[in-house]
Backbone as JSON Lines, residues from 0, in Angstrom:
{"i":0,"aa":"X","n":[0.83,-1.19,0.0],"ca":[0.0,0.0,0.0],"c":[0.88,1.25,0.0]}
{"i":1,"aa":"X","n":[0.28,1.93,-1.17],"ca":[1.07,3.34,-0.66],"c":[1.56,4.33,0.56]}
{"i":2,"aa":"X","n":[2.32,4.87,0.5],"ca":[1.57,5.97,2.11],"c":[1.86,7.39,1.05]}
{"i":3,"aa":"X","n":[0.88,7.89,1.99],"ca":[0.61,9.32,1.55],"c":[2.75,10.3,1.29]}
{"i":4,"aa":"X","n":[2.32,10.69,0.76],"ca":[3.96,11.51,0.72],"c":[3.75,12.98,1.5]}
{"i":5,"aa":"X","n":[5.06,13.07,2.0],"ca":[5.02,14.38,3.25],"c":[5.04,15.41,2.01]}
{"i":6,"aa":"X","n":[5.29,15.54,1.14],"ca":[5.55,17.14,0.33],"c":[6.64,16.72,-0.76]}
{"i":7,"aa":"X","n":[7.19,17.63,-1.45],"ca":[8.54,17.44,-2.14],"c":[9.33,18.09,-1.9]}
{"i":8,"aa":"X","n":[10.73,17.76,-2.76],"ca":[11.84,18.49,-2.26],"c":[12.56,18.83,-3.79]}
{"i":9,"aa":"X","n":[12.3,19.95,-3.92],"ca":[12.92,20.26,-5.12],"c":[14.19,20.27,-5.11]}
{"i":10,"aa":"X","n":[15.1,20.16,-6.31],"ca":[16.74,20.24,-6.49],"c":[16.81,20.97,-7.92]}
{"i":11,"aa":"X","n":[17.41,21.89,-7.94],"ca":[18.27,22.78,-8.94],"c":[19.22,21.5,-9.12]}
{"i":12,"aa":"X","n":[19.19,21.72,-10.8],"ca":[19.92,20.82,-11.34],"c":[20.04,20.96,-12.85]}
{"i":13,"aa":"X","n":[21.32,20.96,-13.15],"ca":[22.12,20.78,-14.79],"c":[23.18,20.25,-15.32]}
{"i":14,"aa":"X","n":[23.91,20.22,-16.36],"ca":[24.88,19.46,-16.09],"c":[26.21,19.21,-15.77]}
{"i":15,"aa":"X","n":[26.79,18.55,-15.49],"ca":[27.97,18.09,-14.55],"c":[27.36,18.27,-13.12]}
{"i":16,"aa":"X","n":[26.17,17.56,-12.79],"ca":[26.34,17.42,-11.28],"c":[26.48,16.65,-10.62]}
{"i":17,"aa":"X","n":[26.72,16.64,-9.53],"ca":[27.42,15.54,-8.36],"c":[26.86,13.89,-8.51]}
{"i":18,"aa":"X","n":[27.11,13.19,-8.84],"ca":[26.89,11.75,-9.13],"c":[26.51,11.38,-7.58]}
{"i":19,"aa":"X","n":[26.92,11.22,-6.7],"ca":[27.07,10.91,-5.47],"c":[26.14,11.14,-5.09]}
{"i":20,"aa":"X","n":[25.65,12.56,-5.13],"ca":[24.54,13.8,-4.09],"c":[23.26,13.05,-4.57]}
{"i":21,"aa":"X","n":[22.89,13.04,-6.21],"ca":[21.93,12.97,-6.95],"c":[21.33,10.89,-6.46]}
{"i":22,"aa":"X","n":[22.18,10.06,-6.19],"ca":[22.35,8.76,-6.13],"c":[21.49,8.54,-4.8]}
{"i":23,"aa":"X","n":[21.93,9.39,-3.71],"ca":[21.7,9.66,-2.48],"c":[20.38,9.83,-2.18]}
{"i":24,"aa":"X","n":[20.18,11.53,-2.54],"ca":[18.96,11.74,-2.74],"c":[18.21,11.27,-3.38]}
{"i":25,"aa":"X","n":[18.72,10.27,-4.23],"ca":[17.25,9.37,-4.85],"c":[16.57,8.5,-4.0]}
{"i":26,"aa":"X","n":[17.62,8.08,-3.54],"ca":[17.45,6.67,-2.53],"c":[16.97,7.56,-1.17]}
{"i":27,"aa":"X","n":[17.57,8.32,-0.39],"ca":[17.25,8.9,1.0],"c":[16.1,9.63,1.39]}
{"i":28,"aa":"X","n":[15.62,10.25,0.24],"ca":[14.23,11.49,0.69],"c":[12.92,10.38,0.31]}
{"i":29,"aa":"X","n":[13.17,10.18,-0.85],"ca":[11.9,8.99,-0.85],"c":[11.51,8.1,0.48]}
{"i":30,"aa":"X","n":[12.97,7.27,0.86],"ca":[12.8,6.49,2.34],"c":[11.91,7.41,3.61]}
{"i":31,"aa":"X","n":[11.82,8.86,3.32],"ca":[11.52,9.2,4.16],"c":[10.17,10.16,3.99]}
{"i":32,"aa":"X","n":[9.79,9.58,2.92],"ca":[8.31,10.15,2.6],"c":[8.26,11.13,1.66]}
{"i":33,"aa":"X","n":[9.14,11.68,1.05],"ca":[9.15,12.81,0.21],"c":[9.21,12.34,-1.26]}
{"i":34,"aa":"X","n":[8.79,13.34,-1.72],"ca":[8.84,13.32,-3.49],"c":[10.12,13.84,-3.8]}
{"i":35,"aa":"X","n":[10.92,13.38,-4.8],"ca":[11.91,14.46,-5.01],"c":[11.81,14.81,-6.8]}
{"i":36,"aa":"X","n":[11.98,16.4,-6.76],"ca":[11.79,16.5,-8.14],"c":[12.67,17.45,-8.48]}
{"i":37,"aa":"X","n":[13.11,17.13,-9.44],"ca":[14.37,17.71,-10.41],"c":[13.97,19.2,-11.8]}
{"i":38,"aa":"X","n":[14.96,20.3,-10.87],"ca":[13.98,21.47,-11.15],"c":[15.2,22.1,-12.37]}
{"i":39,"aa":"X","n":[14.99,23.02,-13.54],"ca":[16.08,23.14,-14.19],"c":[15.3,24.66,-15.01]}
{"i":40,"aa":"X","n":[16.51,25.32,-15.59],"ca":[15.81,25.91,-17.3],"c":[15.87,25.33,-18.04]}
{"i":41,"aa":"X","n":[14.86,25.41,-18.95],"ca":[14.55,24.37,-20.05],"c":[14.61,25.26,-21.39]}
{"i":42,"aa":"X","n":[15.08,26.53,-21.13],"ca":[15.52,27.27,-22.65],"c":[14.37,26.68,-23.41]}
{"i":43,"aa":"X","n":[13.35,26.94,-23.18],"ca":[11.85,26.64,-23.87],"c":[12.0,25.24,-24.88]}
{"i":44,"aa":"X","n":[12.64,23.94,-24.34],"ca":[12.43,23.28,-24.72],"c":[11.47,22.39,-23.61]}
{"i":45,"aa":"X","n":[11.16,21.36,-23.88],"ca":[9.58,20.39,-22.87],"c":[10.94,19.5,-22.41]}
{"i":46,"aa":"X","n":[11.76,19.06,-22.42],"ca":[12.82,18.44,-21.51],"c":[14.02,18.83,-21.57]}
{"i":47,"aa":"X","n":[15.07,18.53,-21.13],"ca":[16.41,18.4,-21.49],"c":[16.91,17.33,-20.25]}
{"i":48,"aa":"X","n":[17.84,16.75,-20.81],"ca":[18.68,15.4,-20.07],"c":[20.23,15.85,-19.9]}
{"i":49,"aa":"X","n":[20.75,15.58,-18.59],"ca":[21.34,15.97,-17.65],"c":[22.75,14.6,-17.4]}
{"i":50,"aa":"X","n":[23.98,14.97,-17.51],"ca":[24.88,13.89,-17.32],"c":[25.16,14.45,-15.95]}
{"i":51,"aa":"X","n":[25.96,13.54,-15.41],"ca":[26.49,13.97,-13.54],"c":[28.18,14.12,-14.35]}
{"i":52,"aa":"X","n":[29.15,14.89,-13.26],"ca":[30.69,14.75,-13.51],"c":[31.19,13.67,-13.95]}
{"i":53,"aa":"X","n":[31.52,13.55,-15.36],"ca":[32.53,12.01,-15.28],"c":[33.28,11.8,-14.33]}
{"i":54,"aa":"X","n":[33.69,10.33,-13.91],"ca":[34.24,9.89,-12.92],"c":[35.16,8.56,-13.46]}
{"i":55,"aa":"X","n":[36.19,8.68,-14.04],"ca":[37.29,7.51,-15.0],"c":[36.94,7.79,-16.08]}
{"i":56,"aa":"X","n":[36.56,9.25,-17.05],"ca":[35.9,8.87,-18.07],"c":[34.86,8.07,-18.41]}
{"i":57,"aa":"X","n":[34.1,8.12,-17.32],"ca":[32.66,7.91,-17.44],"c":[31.33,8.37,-16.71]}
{"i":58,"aa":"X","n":[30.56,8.85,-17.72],"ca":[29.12,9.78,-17.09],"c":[28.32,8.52,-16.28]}
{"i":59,"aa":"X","n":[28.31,8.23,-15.04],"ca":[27.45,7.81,-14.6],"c":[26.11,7.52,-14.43]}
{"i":60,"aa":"X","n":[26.09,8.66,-13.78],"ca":[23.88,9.5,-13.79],"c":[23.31,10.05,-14.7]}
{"i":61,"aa":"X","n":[22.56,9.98,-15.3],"ca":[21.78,10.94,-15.92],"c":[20.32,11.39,-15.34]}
{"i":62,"aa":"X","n":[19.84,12.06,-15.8],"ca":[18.35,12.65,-15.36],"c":[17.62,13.51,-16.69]}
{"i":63,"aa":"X","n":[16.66,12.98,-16.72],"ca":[15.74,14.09,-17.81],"c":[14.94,15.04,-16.91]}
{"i":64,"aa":"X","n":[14.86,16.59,-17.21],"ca":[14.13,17.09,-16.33],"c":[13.33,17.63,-17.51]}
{"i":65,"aa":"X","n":[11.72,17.69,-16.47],"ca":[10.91,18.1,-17.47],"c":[10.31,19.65,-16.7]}
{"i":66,"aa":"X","n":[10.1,19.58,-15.44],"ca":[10.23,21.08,-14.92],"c":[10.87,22.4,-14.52]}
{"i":67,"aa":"X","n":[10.02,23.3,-15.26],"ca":[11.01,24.63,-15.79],"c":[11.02,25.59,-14.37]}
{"i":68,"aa":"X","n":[11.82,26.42,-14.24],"ca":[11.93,26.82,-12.84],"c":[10.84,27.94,-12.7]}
{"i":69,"aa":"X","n":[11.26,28.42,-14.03],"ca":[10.0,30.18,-14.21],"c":[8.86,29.51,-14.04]}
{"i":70,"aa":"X","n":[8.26,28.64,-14.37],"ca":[6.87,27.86,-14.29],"c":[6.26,27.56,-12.74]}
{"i":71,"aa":"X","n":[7.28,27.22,-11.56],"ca":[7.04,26.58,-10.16],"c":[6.97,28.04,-8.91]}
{"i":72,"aa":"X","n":[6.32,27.94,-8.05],"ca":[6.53,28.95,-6.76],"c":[7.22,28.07,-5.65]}
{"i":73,"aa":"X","n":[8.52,28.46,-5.23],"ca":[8.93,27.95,-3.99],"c":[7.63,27.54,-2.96]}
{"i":74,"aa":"X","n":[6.67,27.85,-2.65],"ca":[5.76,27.38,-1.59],"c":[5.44,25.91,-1.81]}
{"i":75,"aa":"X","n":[5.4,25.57,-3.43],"ca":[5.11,23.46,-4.26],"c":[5.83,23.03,-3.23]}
{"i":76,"aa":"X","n":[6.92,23.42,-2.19],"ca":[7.67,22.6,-2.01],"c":[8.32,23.3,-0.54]}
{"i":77,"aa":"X","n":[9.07,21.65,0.11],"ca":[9.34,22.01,1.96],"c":[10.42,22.09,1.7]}
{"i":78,"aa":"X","n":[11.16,21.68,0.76],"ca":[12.82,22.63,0.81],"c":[13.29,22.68,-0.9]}
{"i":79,"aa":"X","n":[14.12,23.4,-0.68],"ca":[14.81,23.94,-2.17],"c":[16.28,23.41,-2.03]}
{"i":80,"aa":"X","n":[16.65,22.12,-2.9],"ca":[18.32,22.14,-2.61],"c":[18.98,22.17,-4.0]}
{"i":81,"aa":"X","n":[20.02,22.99,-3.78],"ca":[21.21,23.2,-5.03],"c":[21.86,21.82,-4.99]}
{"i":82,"aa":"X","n":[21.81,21.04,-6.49],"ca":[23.03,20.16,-6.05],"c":[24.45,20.66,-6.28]}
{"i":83,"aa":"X","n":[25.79,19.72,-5.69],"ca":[26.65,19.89,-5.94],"c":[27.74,19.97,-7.48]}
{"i":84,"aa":"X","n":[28.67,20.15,-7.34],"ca":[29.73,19.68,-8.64],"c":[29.7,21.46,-9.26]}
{"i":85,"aa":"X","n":[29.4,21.2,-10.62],"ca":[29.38,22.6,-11.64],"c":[28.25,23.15,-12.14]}
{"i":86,"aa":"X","n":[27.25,21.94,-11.95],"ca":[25.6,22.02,-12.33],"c":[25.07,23.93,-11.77]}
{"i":87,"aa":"X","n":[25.47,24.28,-10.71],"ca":[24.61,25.81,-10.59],"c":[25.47,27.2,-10.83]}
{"i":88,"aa":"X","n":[27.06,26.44,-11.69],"ca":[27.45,27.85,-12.09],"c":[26.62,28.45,-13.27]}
{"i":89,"aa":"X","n":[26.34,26.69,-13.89],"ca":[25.57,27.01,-15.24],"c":[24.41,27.56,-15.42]}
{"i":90,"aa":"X","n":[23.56,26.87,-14.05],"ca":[22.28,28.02,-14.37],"c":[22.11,29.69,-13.72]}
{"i":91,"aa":"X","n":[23.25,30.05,-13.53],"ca":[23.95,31.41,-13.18],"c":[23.97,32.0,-14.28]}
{"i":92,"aa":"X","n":[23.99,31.29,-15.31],"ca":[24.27,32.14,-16.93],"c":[23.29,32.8,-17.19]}
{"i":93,"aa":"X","n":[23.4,33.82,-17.93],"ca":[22.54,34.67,-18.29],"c":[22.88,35.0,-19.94]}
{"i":94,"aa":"X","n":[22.19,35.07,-20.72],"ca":[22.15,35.7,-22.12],"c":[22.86,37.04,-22.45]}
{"i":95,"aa":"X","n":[21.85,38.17,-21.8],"ca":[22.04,39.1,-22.03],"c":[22.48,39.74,-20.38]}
{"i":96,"aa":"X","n":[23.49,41.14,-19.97],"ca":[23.7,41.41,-19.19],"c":[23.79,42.7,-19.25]}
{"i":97,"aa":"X","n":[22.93,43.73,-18.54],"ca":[23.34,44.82,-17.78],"c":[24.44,45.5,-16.8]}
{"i":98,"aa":"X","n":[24.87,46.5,-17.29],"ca":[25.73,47.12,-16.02],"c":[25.09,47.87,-14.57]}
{"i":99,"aa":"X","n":[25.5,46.77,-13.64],"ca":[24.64,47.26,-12.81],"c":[23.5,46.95,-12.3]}
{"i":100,"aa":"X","n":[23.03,45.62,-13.1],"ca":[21.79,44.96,-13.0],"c":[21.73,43.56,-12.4]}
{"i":101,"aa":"X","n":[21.16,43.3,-10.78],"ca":[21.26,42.05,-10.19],"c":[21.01,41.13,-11.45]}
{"i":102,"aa":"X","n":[21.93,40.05,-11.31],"ca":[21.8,38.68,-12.31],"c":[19.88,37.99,-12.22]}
{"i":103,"aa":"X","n":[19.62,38.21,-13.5],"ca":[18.26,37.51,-14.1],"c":[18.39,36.18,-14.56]}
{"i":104,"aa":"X","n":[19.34,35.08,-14.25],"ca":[18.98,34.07,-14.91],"c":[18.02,33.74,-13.91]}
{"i":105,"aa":"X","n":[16.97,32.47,-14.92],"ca":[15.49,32.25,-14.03],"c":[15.97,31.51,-12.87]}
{"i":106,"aa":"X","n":[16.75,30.72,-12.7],"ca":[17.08,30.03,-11.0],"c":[17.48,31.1,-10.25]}
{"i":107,"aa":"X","n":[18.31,32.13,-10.56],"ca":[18.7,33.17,-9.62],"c":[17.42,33.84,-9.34]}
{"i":108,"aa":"X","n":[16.61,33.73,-10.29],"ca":[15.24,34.79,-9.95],"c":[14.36,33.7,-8.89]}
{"i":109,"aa":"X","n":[14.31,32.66,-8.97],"ca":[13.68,31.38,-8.69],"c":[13.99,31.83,-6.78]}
{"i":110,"aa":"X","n":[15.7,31.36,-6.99],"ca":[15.86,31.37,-5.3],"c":[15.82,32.98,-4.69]}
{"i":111,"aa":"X","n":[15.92,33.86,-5.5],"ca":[15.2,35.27,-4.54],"c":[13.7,34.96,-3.87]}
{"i":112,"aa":"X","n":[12.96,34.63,-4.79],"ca":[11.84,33.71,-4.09],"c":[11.5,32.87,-3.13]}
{"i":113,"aa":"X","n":[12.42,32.0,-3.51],"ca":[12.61,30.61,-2.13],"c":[12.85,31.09,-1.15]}
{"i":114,"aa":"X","n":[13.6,32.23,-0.77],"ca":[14.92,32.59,0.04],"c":[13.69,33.65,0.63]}
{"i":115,"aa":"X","n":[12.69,34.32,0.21],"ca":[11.66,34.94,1.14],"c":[10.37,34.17,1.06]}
{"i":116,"aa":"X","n":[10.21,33.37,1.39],"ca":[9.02,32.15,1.08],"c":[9.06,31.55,2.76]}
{"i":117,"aa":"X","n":[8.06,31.49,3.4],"ca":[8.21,31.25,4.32],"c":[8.14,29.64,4.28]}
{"i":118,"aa":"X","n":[8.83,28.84,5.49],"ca":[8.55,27.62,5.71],"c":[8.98,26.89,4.2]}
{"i":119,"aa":"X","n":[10.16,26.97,3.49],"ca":[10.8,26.56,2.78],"c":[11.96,26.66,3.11]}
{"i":120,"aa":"X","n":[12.91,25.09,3.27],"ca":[14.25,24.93,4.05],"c":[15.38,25.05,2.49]}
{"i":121,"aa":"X","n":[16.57,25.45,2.66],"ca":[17.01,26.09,1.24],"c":[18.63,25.29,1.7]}
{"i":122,"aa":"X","n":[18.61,24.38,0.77],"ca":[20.24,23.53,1.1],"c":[21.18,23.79,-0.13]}
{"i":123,"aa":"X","n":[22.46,23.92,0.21],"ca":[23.49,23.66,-0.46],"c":[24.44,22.4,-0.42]}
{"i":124,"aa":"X","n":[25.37,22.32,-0.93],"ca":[26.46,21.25,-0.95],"c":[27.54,21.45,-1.8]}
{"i":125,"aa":"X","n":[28.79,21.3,-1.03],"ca":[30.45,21.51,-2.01],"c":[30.03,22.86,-2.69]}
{"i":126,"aa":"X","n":[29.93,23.15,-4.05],"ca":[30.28,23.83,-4.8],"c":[29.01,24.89,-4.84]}
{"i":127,"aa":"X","n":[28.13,24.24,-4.44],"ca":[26.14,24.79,-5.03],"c":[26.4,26.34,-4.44]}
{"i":128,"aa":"X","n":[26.9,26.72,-3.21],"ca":[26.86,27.89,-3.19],"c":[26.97,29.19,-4.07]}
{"i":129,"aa":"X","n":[27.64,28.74,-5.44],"ca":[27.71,29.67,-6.52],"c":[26.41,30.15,-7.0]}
{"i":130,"aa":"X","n":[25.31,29.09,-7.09],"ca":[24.22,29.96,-7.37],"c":[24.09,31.05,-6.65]}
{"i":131,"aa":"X","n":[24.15,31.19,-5.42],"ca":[23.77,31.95,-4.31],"c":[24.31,33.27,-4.81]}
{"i":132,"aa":"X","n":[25.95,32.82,-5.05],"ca":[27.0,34.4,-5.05],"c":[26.67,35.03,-6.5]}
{"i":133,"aa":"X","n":[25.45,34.81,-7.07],"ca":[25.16,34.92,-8.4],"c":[24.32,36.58,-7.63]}
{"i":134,"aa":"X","n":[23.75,36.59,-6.26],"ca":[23.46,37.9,-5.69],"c":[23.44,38.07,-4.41]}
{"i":135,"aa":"X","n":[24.65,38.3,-4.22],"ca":[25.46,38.67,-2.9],"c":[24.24,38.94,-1.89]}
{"i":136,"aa":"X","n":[23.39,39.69,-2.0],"ca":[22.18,40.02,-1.4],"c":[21.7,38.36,-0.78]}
{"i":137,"aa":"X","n":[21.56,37.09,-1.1],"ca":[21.76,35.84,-0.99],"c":[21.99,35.4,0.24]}
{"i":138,"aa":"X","n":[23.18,35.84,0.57],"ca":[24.12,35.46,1.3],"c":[24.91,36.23,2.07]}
{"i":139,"aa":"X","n":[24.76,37.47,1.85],"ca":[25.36,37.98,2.72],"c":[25.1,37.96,4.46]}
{"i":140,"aa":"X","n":[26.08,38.06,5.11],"ca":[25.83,37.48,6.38],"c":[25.31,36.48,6.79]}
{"i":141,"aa":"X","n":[25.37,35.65,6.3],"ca":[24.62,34.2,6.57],"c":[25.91,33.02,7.14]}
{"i":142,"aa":"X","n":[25.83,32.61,8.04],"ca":[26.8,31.49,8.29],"c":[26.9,30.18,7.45]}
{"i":143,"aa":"X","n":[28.26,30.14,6.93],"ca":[27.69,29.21,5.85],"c":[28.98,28.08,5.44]}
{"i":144,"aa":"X","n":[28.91,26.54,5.14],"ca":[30.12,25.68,5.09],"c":[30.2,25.97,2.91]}
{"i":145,"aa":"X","n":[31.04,25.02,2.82],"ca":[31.15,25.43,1.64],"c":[32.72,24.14,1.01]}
{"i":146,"aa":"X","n":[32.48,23.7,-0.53],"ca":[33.87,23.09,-0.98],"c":[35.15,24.36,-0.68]}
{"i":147,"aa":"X","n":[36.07,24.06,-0.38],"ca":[37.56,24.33,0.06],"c":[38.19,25.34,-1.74]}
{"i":148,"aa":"X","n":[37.37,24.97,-2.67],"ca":[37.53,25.29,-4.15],"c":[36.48,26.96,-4.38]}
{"i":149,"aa":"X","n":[35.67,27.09,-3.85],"ca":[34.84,28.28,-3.83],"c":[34.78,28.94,-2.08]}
{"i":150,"aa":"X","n":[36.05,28.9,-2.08],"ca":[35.79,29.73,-0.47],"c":[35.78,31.17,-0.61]}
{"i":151,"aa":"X","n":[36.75,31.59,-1.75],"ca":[37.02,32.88,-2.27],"c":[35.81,33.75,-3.02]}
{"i":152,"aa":"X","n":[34.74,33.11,-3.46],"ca":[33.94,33.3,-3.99],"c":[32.94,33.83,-2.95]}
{"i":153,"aa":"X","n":[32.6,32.94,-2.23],"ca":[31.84,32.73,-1.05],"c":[31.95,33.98,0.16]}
{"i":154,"aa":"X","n":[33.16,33.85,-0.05],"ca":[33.38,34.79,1.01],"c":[33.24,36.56,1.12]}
{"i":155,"aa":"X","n":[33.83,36.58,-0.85],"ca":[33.72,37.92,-1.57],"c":[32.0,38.34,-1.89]}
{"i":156,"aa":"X","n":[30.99,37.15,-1.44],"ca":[29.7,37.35,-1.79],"c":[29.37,38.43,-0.29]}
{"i":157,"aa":"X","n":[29.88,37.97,0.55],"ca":[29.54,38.65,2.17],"c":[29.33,38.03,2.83]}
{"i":158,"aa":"X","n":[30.09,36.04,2.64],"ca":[28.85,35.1,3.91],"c":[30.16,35.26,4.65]}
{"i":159,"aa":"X","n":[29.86,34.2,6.12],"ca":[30.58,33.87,7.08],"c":[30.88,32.67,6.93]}
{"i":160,"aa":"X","n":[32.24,32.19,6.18],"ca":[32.33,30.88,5.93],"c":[32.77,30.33,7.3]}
{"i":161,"aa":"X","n":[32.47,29.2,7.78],"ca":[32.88,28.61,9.22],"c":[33.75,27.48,9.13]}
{"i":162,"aa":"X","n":[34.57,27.51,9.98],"ca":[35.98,26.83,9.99],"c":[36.11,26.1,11.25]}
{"i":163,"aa":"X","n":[36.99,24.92,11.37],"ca":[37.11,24.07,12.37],"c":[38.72,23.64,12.02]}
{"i":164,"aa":"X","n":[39.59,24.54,12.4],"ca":[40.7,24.63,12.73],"c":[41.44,24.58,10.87]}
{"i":165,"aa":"X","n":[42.14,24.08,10.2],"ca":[42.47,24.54,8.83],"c":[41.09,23.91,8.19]}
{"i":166,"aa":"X","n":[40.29,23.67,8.34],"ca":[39.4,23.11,7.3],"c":[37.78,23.88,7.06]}
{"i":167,"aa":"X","n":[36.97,24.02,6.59],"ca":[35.82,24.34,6.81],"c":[35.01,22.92,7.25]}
{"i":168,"aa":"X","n":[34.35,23.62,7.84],"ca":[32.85,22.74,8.69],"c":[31.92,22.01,8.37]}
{"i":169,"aa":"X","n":[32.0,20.48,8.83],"ca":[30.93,19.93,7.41],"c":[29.63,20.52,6.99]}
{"i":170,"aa":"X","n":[28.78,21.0,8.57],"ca":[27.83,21.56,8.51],"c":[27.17,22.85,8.74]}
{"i":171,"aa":"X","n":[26.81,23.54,8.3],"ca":[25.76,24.73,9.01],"c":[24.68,24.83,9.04]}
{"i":172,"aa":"X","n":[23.92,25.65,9.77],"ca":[22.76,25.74,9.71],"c":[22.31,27.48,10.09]}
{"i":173,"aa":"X","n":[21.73,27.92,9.63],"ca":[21.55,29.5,9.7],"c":[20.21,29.63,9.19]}
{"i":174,"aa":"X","n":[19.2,29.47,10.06],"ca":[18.13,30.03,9.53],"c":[17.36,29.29,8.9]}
{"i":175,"aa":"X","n":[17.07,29.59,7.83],"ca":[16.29,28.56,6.73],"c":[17.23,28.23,5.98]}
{"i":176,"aa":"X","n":[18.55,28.42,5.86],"ca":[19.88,27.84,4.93],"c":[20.45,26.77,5.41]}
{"i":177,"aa":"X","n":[20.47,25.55,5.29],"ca":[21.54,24.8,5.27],"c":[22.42,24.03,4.53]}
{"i":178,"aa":"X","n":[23.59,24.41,4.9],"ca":[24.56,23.75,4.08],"c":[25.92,23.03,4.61]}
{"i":179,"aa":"X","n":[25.91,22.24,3.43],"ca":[26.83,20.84,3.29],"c":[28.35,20.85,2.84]}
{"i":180,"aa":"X","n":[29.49,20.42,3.4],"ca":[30.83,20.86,2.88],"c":[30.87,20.28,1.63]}
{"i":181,"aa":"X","n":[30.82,18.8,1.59],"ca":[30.93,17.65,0.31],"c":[29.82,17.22,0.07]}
{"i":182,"aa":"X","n":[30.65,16.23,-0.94],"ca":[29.69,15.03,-1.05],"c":[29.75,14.09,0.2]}
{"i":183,"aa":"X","n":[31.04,13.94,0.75],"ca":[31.44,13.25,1.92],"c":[30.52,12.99,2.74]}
{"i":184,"aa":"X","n":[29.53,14.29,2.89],"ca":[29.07,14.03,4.25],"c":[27.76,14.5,3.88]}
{"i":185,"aa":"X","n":[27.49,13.86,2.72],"ca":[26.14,13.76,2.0],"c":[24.71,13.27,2.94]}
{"i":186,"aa":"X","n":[25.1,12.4,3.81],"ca":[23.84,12.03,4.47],"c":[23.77,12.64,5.37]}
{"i":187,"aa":"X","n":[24.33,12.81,6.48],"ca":[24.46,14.14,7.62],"c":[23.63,15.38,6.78]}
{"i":188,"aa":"X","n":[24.16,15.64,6.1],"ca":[23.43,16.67,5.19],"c":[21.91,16.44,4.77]}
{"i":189,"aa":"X","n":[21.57,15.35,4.16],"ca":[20.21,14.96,3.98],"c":[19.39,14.8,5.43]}
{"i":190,"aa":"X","n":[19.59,13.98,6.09],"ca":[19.46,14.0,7.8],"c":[18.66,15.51,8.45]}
{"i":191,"aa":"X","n":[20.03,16.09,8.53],"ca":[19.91,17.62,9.27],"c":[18.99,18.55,8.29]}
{"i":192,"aa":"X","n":[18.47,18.05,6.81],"ca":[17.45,18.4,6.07],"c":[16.53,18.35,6.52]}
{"i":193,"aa":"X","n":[15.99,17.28,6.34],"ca":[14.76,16.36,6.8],"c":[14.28,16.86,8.07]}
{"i":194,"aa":"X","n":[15.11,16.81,9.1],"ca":[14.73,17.49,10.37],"c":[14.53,18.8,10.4]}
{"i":195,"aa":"X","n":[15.41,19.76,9.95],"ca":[14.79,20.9,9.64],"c":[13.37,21.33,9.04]}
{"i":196,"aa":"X","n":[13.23,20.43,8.01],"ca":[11.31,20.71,7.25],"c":[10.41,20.34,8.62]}
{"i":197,"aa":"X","n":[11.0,19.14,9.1],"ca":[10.11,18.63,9.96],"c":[9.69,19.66,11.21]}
{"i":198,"aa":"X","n":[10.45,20.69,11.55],"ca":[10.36,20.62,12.57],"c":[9.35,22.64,12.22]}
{"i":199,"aa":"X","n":[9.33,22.56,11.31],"ca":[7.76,23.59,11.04],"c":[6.55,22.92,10.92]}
């Protein structure tokens, strides 16, 4: 028999992303009652399909996503997570650009949304924070872990990256943000998710 599902959990996602994160979360949020659905721009096409980082010269994961981000309201959903790898420098891109003009690609417009949406939990992992520094406004002042590869980034956005003697911190939690150092510590991360939605 079925059981009813607690809500979903959306993920920003394109390609080269984390093989690991995506594997995880397939298997972990379902176990725990959730839908998980795979959120992207679709450059006005009805799908596009998604490889994860090769790993030996070989694409592992794939994913077809068929939902467009401009189309969804952060409220569909009890948390918003960036995955890891290179997947959210890309949807950082923008076409056309202004001087002077906060970044319009539709995920950056997407998580200004999420990010004032009440009772929506907003995760990162390793690298995902780049969407964020896509508008410093994001992140600024926010306590926040992060890959060892975008600390410079991260930091030049205005967050508080947190440290545990030379290393950054697997975890944080600030608010409605939480975030994940790696893939490493991928389930701790899913975990301290889960409990967070739960506990509105």
């Amino acid at each position: 028999m079925a059981t009813e599902s607690k809500g979903k959990i959306g993920v920003l996602i394109e390609e080269h992303f984390d093989g690991t994160e995506f594997r995880r979360f397939n298997e972990y949020f379902p176990e725990q009652g959730y839908e998980v659905e795979y959120i992207s721009h679709l450059w006005g096409n009805k799908e596009l399909h998604f490889g994860s980082n090769p790993e030996n010269d070989q694409v592992e994961y794939h994913v077809t996503v068929s939902t467009e981000v401009k189309d969804i309201e952060p409220s569909d959903y009890k948390g918003i997570i960036c995955i890891g790898a290179y997947a959210m420098d890309r949807l950082r891109y923008q076409v056309n650009v202004k001087k002077g003009e906060k970044n319009q690609a539709p995920a950056v417009v997407f998580l200004r949304k999420a990010a004032n949406t009440d009772n929506v939990k907003l995760g990162t992992i390793c690298h995902s924070l780049w969407l964020f520094c896509a508008d410093p406004d994001l992140i600024k002042g926010k306590k926040v872990t992060c890959a060892h590869n975008i600390i410079c980034d991260v930091e030049n956005a205005g967050a508080d990256v947190i440290y545990e003697g030379d290393v950054t911190t697997d975890l944080v939690i600030d608010g409605n943000l939480i975030t994940g150092k790696h893939p490493g510590m991928v389930d701790q991360f899913m975990e301290t998710f889960v409990k967070e939605i739960e506990k509105n």
